[in-house]
Coordinates of C-alpha atoms in Angstrom, one line a residue:
X1 CA -1.3 55.1 -7.8
X2 CA -3.3 52.1 -6.6
X3 CA -5.8 54.4 -4.8
X4 CA -6.1 56.4 -8.0
X5 CA -7.0 53.2 -9.9
X6 CA -9.6 52.2 -7.4
X7 CA -11.2 55.7 -7.5
X8 CA -11.2 55.6 -11.4
X9 CA -12.8 52.2 -11.4
X10 CA -15.4 53.1 -8.8
X11 CA -16.5 56.4 -10.4
X12 CA -16.5 55.2 -14.0
X13 CA -18.4 51.9 -13.3
X14 CA -20.9 53.6 -11.1
X15 CA -21.7 56.0 -13.9
X16 CA -22.6 52.9 -15.9
X17 CA -24.6 51.3 -13.1
X18 CA -26.7 54.5 -12.4
X19 CA -27.7 55.1 -16.0
X20 CA -31.5 55.3 -16.5
X21 CA -33.0 52.0 -17.5
X22 CA -34.7 52.4 -20.8
X23 CA -35.6 48.9 -22.0
X24 CA -38.3 47.4 -19.7
X25 CA -40.0 44.7 -21.7
X26 CA -38.7 41.1 -21.7
X27 CA -35.6 40.5 -23.8
X28 CA -36.3 37.1 -25.4
X29 CA -39.0 36.3 -27.9
X30 CA -40.5 33.2 -29.6
X31 CA -42.3 33.7 -32.9
X32 CA -44.8 31.5 -34.6
X33 CA -45.8 32.7 -38.1
X34 CA -49.3 31.5 -39.2
X35 CA -49.8 32.8 -42.7
X36 CA -48.4 36.2 -41.7
X37 CA -50.3 36.2 -38.5
X38 CA -47.5 36.2 -35.9
X39 CA -47.9 34.7 -32.4
X40 CA -45.2 36.0 -30.1
X41 CA -44.6 35.3 -26.4
X42 CA -42.0 37.4 -24.6
X43 CA -39.9 36.3 -21.6
X44 CA -36.5 37.3 -20.4
X45 CA -35.2 33.8 -21.3
X46 CA -36.8 30.9 -23.1
X47 CA -35.5 27.9 -24.9
X48 CA -37.2 25.2 -26.8
X49 CA -36.7 21.7 -25.2
X50 CA -38.5 19.6 -27.8
X51 CA -41.3 19.5 -30.3
X52 CA -44.2 17.0 -30.6
X53 CA -45.7 16.4 -34.1
X54 CA -49.1 14.9 -34.0
X55 CA -49.7 12.8 -37.1
X56 CA -53.1 11.1 -36.8
X57 CA -52.8 8.7 -33.9
X58 CA -49.0 8.8 -33.9
X59 CA -46.7 11.2 -32.2
X60 CA -43.2 12.1 -33.3
X61 CA -40.9 13.9 -30.9
X62 CA -37.9 16.0 -32.0
X63 CA -35.5 16.9 -29.2
X64 CA -32.9 19.7 -29.3
X65 CA -30.9 18.3 -26.4
X66 CA -28.4 16.6 -28.7
X67 CA -27.7 19.9 -30.4
X68 CA -27.4 21.9 -27.1
X69 CA -30.2 23.2 -24.9
X70 CA -30.2 26.6 -26.6
X71 CA -30.2 25.5 -30.2
X72 CA -33.1 27.4 -31.7
X73 CA -33.0 27.5 -35.5
X74 CA -36.0 28.6 -37.6
X75 CA -38.4 25.7 -38.1
X76 CA -40.4 25.5 -41.3
X77 CA -43.2 23.1 -40.5
X78 CA -46.8 22.2 -40.3
X79 CA -47.8 24.1 -37.2
X80 CA -51.5 23.2 -37.3
X81 CA -51.2 20.1 -35.1
X82 CA -47.8 20.7 -33.3
X83 CA -46.8 21.2 -29.7
X84 CA -43.8 23.2 -28.7
X85 CA -42.3 22.6 -25.2
X86 CA -40.4 25.6 -23.7
X87 CA -38.5 26.2 -20.5
X88 CA -38.8 29.9 -19.4
X89 CA -36.6 31.4 -16.8
X90 CA -38.0 35.0 -16.6
X91 CA -40.8 35.9 -14.3
X92 CA -42.8 38.1 -16.8
X93 CA -44.6 36.5 -19.7
X94 CA -46.4 38.5 -22.4
X95 CA -48.4 37.0 -25.3
X96 CA -48.9 39.2 -28.4
X97 CA -50.5 38.4 -31.8
X98 CA -49.7 40.8 -34.6
X99 CA -51.9 41.9 -37.4
X100 CA -51.0 40.3 -40.7
X101 CA -50.9 43.7 -42.4
X102 CA -47.7 44.7 -40.5
X103 CA -45.9 41.3 -41.1
X104 CA -43.4 42.8 -43.6
X105 CA -42.3 45.5 -41.0
X106 CA -41.6 43.0 -38.2
X107 CA -38.1 42.4 -37.0
X108 CA -38.0 38.9 -35.5
X109 CA -35.1 37.8 -33.3
X110 CA -35.5 34.6 -31.3
X111 CA -37.1 31.2 -31.7
X112 CA -39.2 31.0 -34.9
X113 CA -41.7 28.4 -36.1
X114 CA -43.1 29.2 -39.6
X115 CA -46.0 27.3 -41.2
X116 CA -45.4 27.3 -45.0
X117 CA -48.2 24.9 -46.0
X118 CA -50.7 26.5 -48.4
X119 CA -53.5 24.2 -47.2
X120 CA -53.2 25.9 -43.8
X121 CA -53.8 29.4 -44.9
X122 CA -57.4 29.4 -44.1
X123 CA -56.7 28.1 -40.6
X124 CA -54.9 31.2 -39.5
X125 CA -57.1 34.1 -40.5
X126 CA -56.9 36.4 -37.5
X127 CA -60.6 37.2 -37.5
X128 CA -61.3 33.4 -36.9
X129 CA -58.3 32.7 -34.6
X130 CA -59.2 31.5 -31.1
X131 CA -56.9 31.2 -28.0
X132 CA -57.1 29.3 -24.8
X133 CA -54.8 29.6 -21.7
X134 CA -54.4 26.8 -19.2
X135 CA -52.2 27.5 -16.1
X136 CA -51.2 24.7 -13.8
X137 CA -54.0 22.5 -15.2
X138 CA -56.7 25.1 -14.6
X139 CA -58.3 27.2 -17.4
X140 CA -57.0 30.8 -17.0
X141 CA -58.6 32.0 -20.3
X142 CA -61.3 30.0 -22.1
X143 CA -61.5 29.7 -25.8
X144 CA -61.8 33.3 -27.0
X145 CA -61.4 35.1 -30.4
X146 CA -58.1 36.8 -30.5
X147 CA -59.8 39.9 -31.9
X148 CA -61.7 40.3 -28.7
X149 CA -58.5 40.8 -26.8
X150 CA -56.9 44.2 -26.0
X151 CA -55.2 45.8 -29.0
X152 CA -51.7 47.3 -29.0
X153 CA -49.4 49.2 -31.3
X154 CA -45.7 50.0 -30.7
X155 CA -42.5 51.2 -32.4
X156 CA -39.4 49.1 -31.8
X157 CA -35.9 50.4 -32.5
X158 CA -33.1 47.9 -33.4
X159 CA -29.6 49.1 -34.4
X160 CA -30.9 52.5 -35.3
X161 CA -33.9 51.3 -37.4
X162 CA -37.6 51.7 -36.4
X163 CA -40.0 48.8 -36.7
X164 CA -43.7 49.3 -36.3
X165 CA -46.1 46.7 -35.2
X166 CA -49.7 46.4 -34.0
X167 CA -52.1 43.6 -33.0
X168 CA -53.7 42.1 -30.0
X169 CA -52.5 41.5 -26.4
X170 CA -54.5 38.5 -25.1
X171 CA -52.4 37.6 -22.1
X172 CA -49.8 38.7 -19.6
X173 CA -48.8 37.1 -16.3
X174 CA -46.0 36.8 -13.7
X175 CA -44.8 33.3 -13.1
X176 CA -43.1 31.6 -10.2
X177 CA -40.9 28.5 -10.3
X178 CA -42.8 25.4 -11.3
X179 CA -45.7 27.2 -13.0
X180 CA -46.9 25.6 -16.3
X181 CA -48.8 27.3 -19.1
X182 CA -50.4 25.8 -22.1
X183 CA -51.3 28.3 -24.8
X184 CA -53.5 26.8 -27.6
X185 CA -54.5 28.5 -30.9
X186 CA -57.0 27.2 -33.4
X187 CA -59.5 28.2 -36.1
X188 CA -62.8 28.7 -34.4
X189 CA -64.5 25.4 -34.0
X190 CA -61.6 23.3 -35.3
X191 CA -59.9 20.5 -33.4
X192 CA -56.4 20.9 -34.8
X193 CA -54.4 23.6 -33.0
X194 CA -50.9 24.9 -32.2
X195 CA -49.9 24.3 -28.6
X196 CA -47.2 26.1 -26.7
X197 CA -46.2 24.5 -23.4
X198 CA -44.2 26.8 -21.0
X199 CA -42.6 25.7 -17.8
X200 CA -41.0 28.2 -15.4
X201 CA -37.7 27.2 -14.0
X202 CA -35.2 29.0 -11.7
X203 CA -32.7 31.2 -13.3
X204 CA -29.0 31.6 -12.3
X205 CA -28.3 32.2 -8.7
X206 CA -24.6 32.6 -9.2
X207 CA -22.9 35.6 -10.9
X208 CA -21.8 34.9 -14.4
X209 CA -19.6 36.7 -16.9
X210 CA -21.5 38.7 -19.5
X211 CA -18.5 40.5 -21.0
X212 CA -14.8 39.7 -21.0
X213 CA -12.0 41.8 -22.4
X214 CA -8.2 41.7 -22.6
X215 CA -5.6 43.9 -24.2
X216 CA -3.7 43.4 -27.4
X217 CA -0.4 41.8 -26.3
X218 CA 1.4 43.2 -29.4
X219 CA 0.7 46.7 -28.1
X220 CA 2.0 48.1 -24.8
X221 CA -0.5 49.7 -22.5
X222 CA -0.5 50.6 -18.8
X223 CA -2.9 49.0 -16.5
X224 CA -4.5 52.4 -15.7
X225 CA -5.1 53.1 -19.5
X226 CA -6.5 49.6 -19.9
X227 CA -9.1 50.2 -17.2
X228 CA -10.1 53.5 -18.7
X229 CA -10.4 52.0 -22.2
X230 CA -12.5 49.1 -20.9
X231 CA -14.8 51.4 -19.1
X232 CA -15.2 53.7 -22.1
X233 CA -16.1 50.7 -24.2
X234 CA -18.5 49.4 -21.7
X235 CA -20.3 52.7 -21.7
X236 CA -21.2 52.0 -25.4
X237 CA -22.9 48.7 -24.6
X238 CA -26.6 49.4 -24.6
X239 CA -27.5 46.2 -22.8
X240 CA -25.1 46.6 -19.9
X241 CA -27.1 47.7 -16.8
X242 CA -29.3 49.9 -19.0
X243 CA -32.0 47.2 -19.2
X244 CA -33.2 43.9 -17.7
X245 CA -31.6 42.2 -20.7
X246 CA -29.5 39.7 -18.7
X247 CA -32.0 39.1 -16.0
X248 CA -33.2 35.5 -15.6
X249 CA -30.5 34.1 -17.8
X250 CA -28.9 30.7 -17.1
X251 CA -25.3 31.0 -16.0
X252 CA -24.0 28.8 -18.8
X253 CA -25.6 30.8 -21.6
X254 CA -23.5 34.0 -21.4
X255 CA -19.9 34.1 -22.7
X256 CA -18.7 31.1 -20.8
X257 CA -15.2 30.5 -19.4
X258 CA -14.9 26.7 -19.7
X259 CA -12.3 24.7 -17.8
X260 CA -8.9 26.4 -17.2
X261 CA -8.7 29.6 -19.3
X262 CA -5.3 30.3 -20.8
X263 CA -3.7 33.7 -20.6
X264 CA -0.2 35.2 -21.0
X265 CA 2.3 37.1 -18.9
X266 CA 1.7 40.9 -19.2
X267 CA -2.0 40.5 -20.2
X268 CA -4.6 42.8 -18.7
X269 CA -7.9 41.1 -18.2
X270 CA -11.4 42.4 -17.4
X271 CA -14.4 40.4 -16.4
X272 CA -17.9 42.0 -16.1
X273 CA -20.5 40.0 -14.2
X274 CA -24.2 40.2 -14.5
X275 CA -25.8 42.6 -12.0
X276 CA -28.0 41.0 -9.3
X277 CA -31.2 39.6 -10.9
X278 CA -33.9 42.4 -11.0
X279 CA -31.7 44.8 -9.1
X280 CA -29.4 47.7 -9.8
X281 CA -25.6 47.4 -9.7
X282 CA -24.0 49.1 -6.7
X283 CA -20.4 49.5 -5.6
X284 CA -20.7 46.6 -3.2
X285 CA -23.2 44.3 -5.0
X286 CA -20.5 41.6 -5.3
X287 CA -17.8 40.0 -3.3
X288 CA -14.8 38.3 -4.9
X289 CA -11.7 36.5 -3.8
X290 CA -8.6 35.7 -5.8
X291 CA -6.4 32.7 -5.1
X292 CA -2.9 32.7 -6.6
X293 CA -1.0 29.4 -6.7
X294 CA -3.4 27.9 -4.1
X295 CA -2.8 30.8 -1.7
X296 CA -6.3 32.3 -1.1
X297 CA -6.8 36.0 -0.7
X298 CA -9.4 38.0 1.2
X299 CA -13.0 38.6 0.1
X300 CA -13.3 42.1 -1.4
X301 CA -16.4 44.1 -2.1
X302 CA -16.9 44.9 -5.8
X303 CA -19.4 46.3 -8.3
X304 CA -18.9 43.3 -10.6
X305 CA -16.2 44.9 -12.7
X306 CA -13.0 42.9 -12.0
X307 CA -9.7 44.0 -13.5
X308 CA -6.6 41.8 -13.3
X309 CA -3.0 42.6 -14.2
X310 CA -1.4 39.2 -15.0
X311 CA 2.3 40.0 -14.3
X312 CA 3.7 36.6 -13.7
X313 CA 4.1 33.6 -16.0
X314 CA 3.3 30.0 -15.0
X315 CA 0.8 31.1 -12.3
X316 CA -2.5 29.4 -11.4
X317 CA -5.5 31.7 -10.5
X318 CA -8.9 30.9 -9.0
X319 CA -11.4 33.6 -9.0
X320 CA -14.5 33.2 -6.8
X321 CA -17.4 35.6 -7.2
X322 CA -20.7 35.9 -5.3
X323 CA -23.6 38.3 -4.7
X324 CA -23.3 40.1 -1.4
X325 CA -26.9 39.2 -0.6
X326 CA -26.5 35.5 -1.5
X327 CA -23.2 34.2 -0.1
X328 CA -24.0 30.5 -0.6
X329 CA -23.9 30.6 -4.4
X330 CA -20.3 31.1 -5.5
X331 CA -19.1 31.1 -9.1
X332 CA -15.6 29.8 -9.6
X333 CA -13.3 30.5 -12.6
X334 CA -10.0 28.9 -13.1
X335 CA -7.3 30.4 -15.4
X336 CA -3.6 30.4 -15.7
X337 CA -0.7 32.2 -17.4
X338 CA 1.5 30.4 -19.9
X339 CA 4.7 29.3 -18.1
X340 CA 8.1 30.4 -19.3
X341 CA 10.3 27.7 -20.9
X342 CA 12.0 26.9 -17.6
X343 CA 8.6 26.5 -15.9
X344 CA 7.2 24.0 -18.4
X345 CA 6.4 20.5 -17.4
X346 CA 8.9 19.1 -20.0
X347 CA 11.7 21.2 -18.5
X348 CA 10.8 20.1 -15.0
X349 CA 10.8 16.5 -16.1
X350 CA 14.1 16.9 -17.8
X351 CA 15.6 18.5 -14.7
X352 CA 14.1 15.8 -12.6
X353 CA 15.6 13.1 -14.8
X354 CA 19.0 14.8 -14.9
X355 CA 19.0 15.2 -11.1
X356 CA 18.0 11.5 -10.8
X357 CA 20.8 10.5 -13.1
X358 CA 23.4 12.5 -11.1
X359 CA 22.1 11.1 -7.9
X360 CA 22.2 7.6 -9.3
X361 CA 25.8 8.0 -10.5
X362 CA 26.8 9.4 -7.1
X363 CA 24.9 6.7 -5.3
X364 CA 26.5 3.9 -7.5
X365 CA 30.0 5.3 -6.9
X366 CA 29.3 5.7 -3.2
X367 CA 28.0 2.1 -3.0
X368 CA 31.0 0.8 -4.9
X369 CA 33.3 2.6 -2.5
X370 CA 31.5 1.1 0.5
X371 CA 31.6 -2.3 -1.2
X372 CA 35.3 -2.0 -1.8
X373 CA 35.8 -0.9 1.8
X374 CA 33.8 -3.9 3.0
X375 CA 35.8 -6.3 0.8
X376 CA 39.1 -4.8 2.1
X377 CA 37.8 -5.2 5.7
X378 CA 36.8 -8.8 4.9
X379 CA 40.2 -9.5 3.3
X380 CA 41.8 -8.1 6.4
X381 CA 39.7 -10.3 8.6
X382 CA 40.5 -13.3 6.5
X383 CA 44.2 -12.6 6.7
X384 CA 43.8 -12.3 10.5
X385 CA 42.2 -15.8 10.4
X386 CA 45.1 -17.1 8.3
X387 CA 47.4 -15.5 10.9
X388 CA 45.6 -17.5 13.6
X389 CA 45.5 -20.6 11.4
X390 CA 49.2 -20.8 10.8
X391 CA 50.3 -20.8 14.5
X392 CA 47.6 -23.5 15.1
X393 CA 49.0 -25.6 12.2
X394 CA 52.6 -25.1 13.3
X395 CA 51.7 -25.9 16.9
X396 CA 50.1 -29.2 15.8
X397 CA 53.0 -30.0 13.5
X398 CA 55.6 -29.4 16.2
X399 CA 53.6 -31.7 18.4
X400 CA 53.8 -34.4 15.8
X401 CA 57.6 -33.9 15.4
X402 CA 58.0 -34.0 19.2
X403 CA 56.0 -37.3 19.3
X404 CA 58.3 -38.8 16.7
X405 CA 61.4 -37.7 18.5
X406 CA 60.1 -39.0 21.8
X407 CA 59.5 -42.4 20.1
X408 CA 63.1 -42.2 18.8
X409 CA 61.9 -42.2 15.2
X410 CA 64.6 -39.8 14.1
X411 CA 64.4 -40.7 10.4
X412 CA 60.7 -40.1 10.3
X413 CA 61.1 -36.9 12.3
X414 CA 63.6 -35.6 9.6
X415 CA 61.2 -36.6 6.8
X416 CA 58.4 -34.8 8.7
X417 CA 60.5 -31.6 9.1
X418 CA 61.3 -31.6 5.3
X419 CA 57.7 -32.1 4.4
X420 CA 56.5 -29.6 7.0
X421 CA 58.9 -27.0 5.6
X422 CA 57.5 -27.4 2.1
X423 CA 53.9 -27.4 3.4
X424 CA 54.5 -24.3 5.5
X425 CA 55.9 -22.4 2.4
X426 CA 52.7 -23.4 0.4
X427 CA 50.5 -22.3 3.3
X428 CA 52.2 -18.9 3.5
X429 CA 52.0 -18.5 -0.3
X430 CA 48.3 -19.4 -0.3
X431 CA 47.5 -16.9 2.5
X432 CA 48.2 -14.0 0.1
X433 CA 45.5 -15.2 -2.4
X434 CA 41.7 -15.2 -2.1
X435 CA 41.4 -18.4 -4.0
X436 CA 43.6 -21.0 -5.6
X437 CA 43.0 -24.0 -7.9
X438 CA 41.6 -27.2 -6.8
X439 CA 44.8 -28.9 -8.0
X440 CA 46.9 -26.8 -5.5
X441 CA 44.3 -27.5 -2.7
X442 CA 44.5 -31.3 -3.3
X443 CA 48.3 -31.2 -3.4
X444 CA 48.4 -29.4 0.0
X445 CA 45.9 -31.9 1.5
X446 CA 48.0 -34.9 0.2
X447 CA 51.2 -33.4 1.6
X448 CA 49.6 -32.9 5.0
X449 CA 48.1 -36.4 5.0
X450 CA 51.5 -37.9 4.1
X451 CA 53.1 -36.1 7.1
X452 CA 50.5 -37.3 9.5
X453 CA 50.8 -40.8 8.2
X454 CA 54.5 -40.8 9.3
X455 CA 53.4 -40.6 12.9
X456 CA 50.1 -42.6 13.0
X457 CA 49.5 -44.8 9.9
X458 CA 45.9 -44.8 8.7
X459 CA 44.0 -45.5 5.5
X460 CA 43.4 -42.5 3.3
X461 CA 41.3 -42.5 0.2
X462 CA 40.7 -39.6 -2.2
X463 CA 38.1 -39.7 -4.9
X464 CA 37.6 -36.9 -7.5
X465 CA 34.9 -36.7 -10.1
X466 CA 36.4 -37.0 -13.6
X467 CA 34.2 -34.2 -14.9
X468 CA 35.8 -31.7 -12.6
X469 CA 38.7 -29.7 -14.1
X470 CA 41.1 -29.5 -11.2
X471 CA 43.2 -26.9 -13.0
X472 CA 40.4 -24.4 -13.5
X473 CA 38.1 -24.8 -10.6
X474 CA 38.9 -22.5 -7.7
X475 CA 38.5 -23.0 -3.9
X476 CA 39.4 -21.2 -0.7
X477 CA 43.0 -22.0 0.3
X478 CA 43.3 -24.6 3.1
X479 CA 39.6 -24.6 4.0
X480 CA 39.5 -28.4 4.2
X481 CA 42.9 -28.9 5.8
X482 CA 41.8 -27.9 9.4
X483 CA 38.9 -30.3 9.1
X484 CA 41.2 -33.2 8.1
X485 CA 43.5 -32.2 10.9
X486 CA 40.6 -32.4 13.5
X487 CA 39.7 -35.8 12.0
X488 CA 43.2 -37.1 12.6
X489 CA 43.9 -35.5 16.0
X490 CA 40.5 -35.9 17.6
X491 CA 38.7 -38.6 15.5
X492 CA 40.9 -41.5 14.6
X493 CA 43.8 -40.9 17.0
X494 CA 44.9 -44.2 18.6
X495 CA 42.3 -46.2 16.7
X496 CA 43.0 -49.4 14.9
X497 CA 42.0 -49.6 11.2
X498 CA 41.6 -45.9 11.2
X499 CA 40.3 -44.6 7.9
X500 CA 39.7 -41.2 6.3
X501 CA 38.0 -40.7 2.9
X502 CA 37.7 -37.5 0.9
X503 CA 35.3 -37.3 -2.0
X504 CA 35.2 -34.4 -4.4
X505 CA 32.2 -34.3 -6.7
X506 CA 29.9 -31.9 -8.5
X507 CA 26.2 -31.4 -8.7
X508 CA 24.9 -28.9 -11.2
X509 CA 27.0 -25.8 -10.5
X510 CA 28.0 -26.9 -7.0
X511 CA 31.4 -28.3 -6.0
X512 CA 31.1 -30.7 -3.0
X513 CA 33.7 -31.9 -0.5
X514 CA 32.7 -34.9 1.6
X515 CA 35.1 -35.8 4.4
X516 CA 34.4 -38.9 6.4
X517 CA 36.3 -40.8 9.2
X518 CA 35.5 -43.8 11.3
X519 CA 36.6 -42.1 14.5
X520 CA 34.8 -41.8 17.9
X521 CA 32.7 -38.8 16.8
X522 CA 31.7 -35.7 18.9
X523 CA 28.7 -33.8 20.0
X524 CA 28.0 -31.3 17.2
X525 CA 25.7 -29.2 19.5
X526 CA 28.3 -28.7 22.2
X527 CA 30.7 -25.8 22.2
X528 CA 34.0 -26.8 20.6
X529 CA 37.2 -25.9 22.5
X530 CA 39.5 -26.3 19.5
X531 CA 40.4 -23.5 17.0
X532 CA 40.3 -25.5 13.7
X533 CA 36.5 -25.9 13.3
X534 CA 35.8 -22.3 14.6
X535 CA 38.3 -20.8 12.2
X536 CA 36.7 -22.7 9.2
X537 CA 33.2 -21.4 10.2
X538 CA 34.4 -17.8 10.6
X539 CA 36.1 -18.0 7.1
X540 CA 32.9 -19.3 5.5
X541 CA 30.8 -16.5 7.2
X542 CA 33.2 -13.8 6.0
X543 CA 33.3 -15.1 2.5
X544 CA 29.5 -15.3 2.2
X545 CA 29.2 -11.7 3.2
X546 CA 31.5 -10.6 0.3
X547 CA 29.6 -12.2 -2.6
X548 CA 26.0 -12.4 -3.8
X549 CA 25.9 -15.6 -5.8
X550 CA 28.9 -17.8 -4.9
X551 CA 28.3 -19.2 -1.4
X552 CA 29.8 -21.8 0.9
X553 CA 27.8 -24.0 3.2
X554 CA 29.0 -26.7 5.7
X555 CA 27.0 -29.5 7.3
X556 CA 28.3 -31.9 10.1
X557 CA 27.0 -35.2 11.0
X558 CA 28.7 -37.1 13.8
X559 CA 28.0 -40.3 15.8
X560 CA 30.0 -43.0 17.7
X561 CA 30.7 -44.7 14.4
X562 CA 32.4 -41.6 12.9
X563 CA 32.0 -38.1 11.5
X564 CA 31.0 -36.8 8.1
X565 CA 31.5 -33.2 7.1
X566 CA 30.2 -31.9 3.8
X567 CA 31.3 -28.6 2.4
X568 CA 29.2 -27.1 -0.5
X569 CA 30.8 -24.6 -2.8
X570 CA 27.5 -23.3 -4.3
X571 CA 27.5 -21.9 -7.8
X572 CA 31.3 -22.2 -8.0
X573 CA 31.3 -23.9 -11.3
X574 CA 30.1 -20.8 -13.1
X575 CA 31.2 -17.2 -12.9
X576 CA 30.0 -15.1 -10.0

């Protein structure tokens, strides 16, 4: 089936390409009507750039650029002292001046300038009309009466109607890029004149679309039938390859495909490109390449009739076309098929947002699970520290009891045992909690101090800021007790006038414990052999890992005159 389609396309399109050319004269015209005397120059493509109106010593310029380079409406004006500036793209230039007697039978299509002033009627009598041609600043034809030029007559057919004209043929030429002509017309001996400035520019080097066609989406048609219908319709186009009509056109003047052309799934699409300039269309005059969704295809020889069957929705196409004998100049067309609802940008955004939401929920649950696991691990580690803290506390307490017994202080030893039992129960109860109130912490500290004072009397002073609500503020259980124990056992032991002070204060949202003794001090940089200080540091480190805002910090200053330890409960006076 595919081979049949290619054969059908090749045979039918070549029958168009090999038709006899019947229209040989240039396709574009510019007319200037001077009291029914019509001046016409022919070129395959010409457009008016601007007009200069000479009014005495003043000049007024009217540009067409703001209205588009090919904006050529009829101009009713005083042509007697006016200069028209044209860009021509065709090689061939013909200048014809028609007899006023055939004015009513003329059929004018193209640029038109019409002088309607009655005072100028006498200026344009054909028997007194002179012409001068200047080419590239050199006189190609000196001032000569138009009637002295070669005469002509011809019949033109347009849309089945015949139009007769006759007149004079004063000039014909072949131009190359950059050539400039100035055609001047005046009444014999007069200064005022009509000037036509023509400048030859290069025409399109790239192929461009001259015809585009697609099927009616409301009607079902096979791709083969669409190709055949298209070719049958193209046979009826009298300008397609039967003339030089499209030669020398600019590529942006033909039916343009601007930007990304939109199409639909199931659409059959045909593009016909202009044949090579001045040449016949052959089966391999062109090469084209189709890229689908950025995947480039191979270059394929073609006759410039390109048929496309757009079967898929939401697809991006890039069509590149070039002449076989000019591979450098490539015309590129971008088009796409409308996406299905599930291919639209909004649907993709919605899917993306939904996927992001699901991922976020999973991530949040996963992170919470990890956080809970870390907290459980930290709690387990803290309990292990408590488990180490209790034997350390018991060991030190038993040592104190032993010292009392050795000193034969039986009554104090009994008091110590009672107090120790109560303190041990509070310690075991606190070990099951993450925090307890400052009131409970102070009570435990006071109980411990009282026990130690049974063995070694020393001065103890506790100061609490009145602004602190000891019932509401929370602290870590027994965090300060090992520090007090170290101060007693290693700082003020066997010292006269021994003194320990504990100050509890607040600063902004921070709770501050300041513990000071007048003991012998220690080297804070040296490694400590005891367990108490190490256990406190480990507990602080574990706690700081488990919370973002509430933190604990500890600073130690020690000298021969004593030691001061400050514990900061940062942001503990507001919710975490």
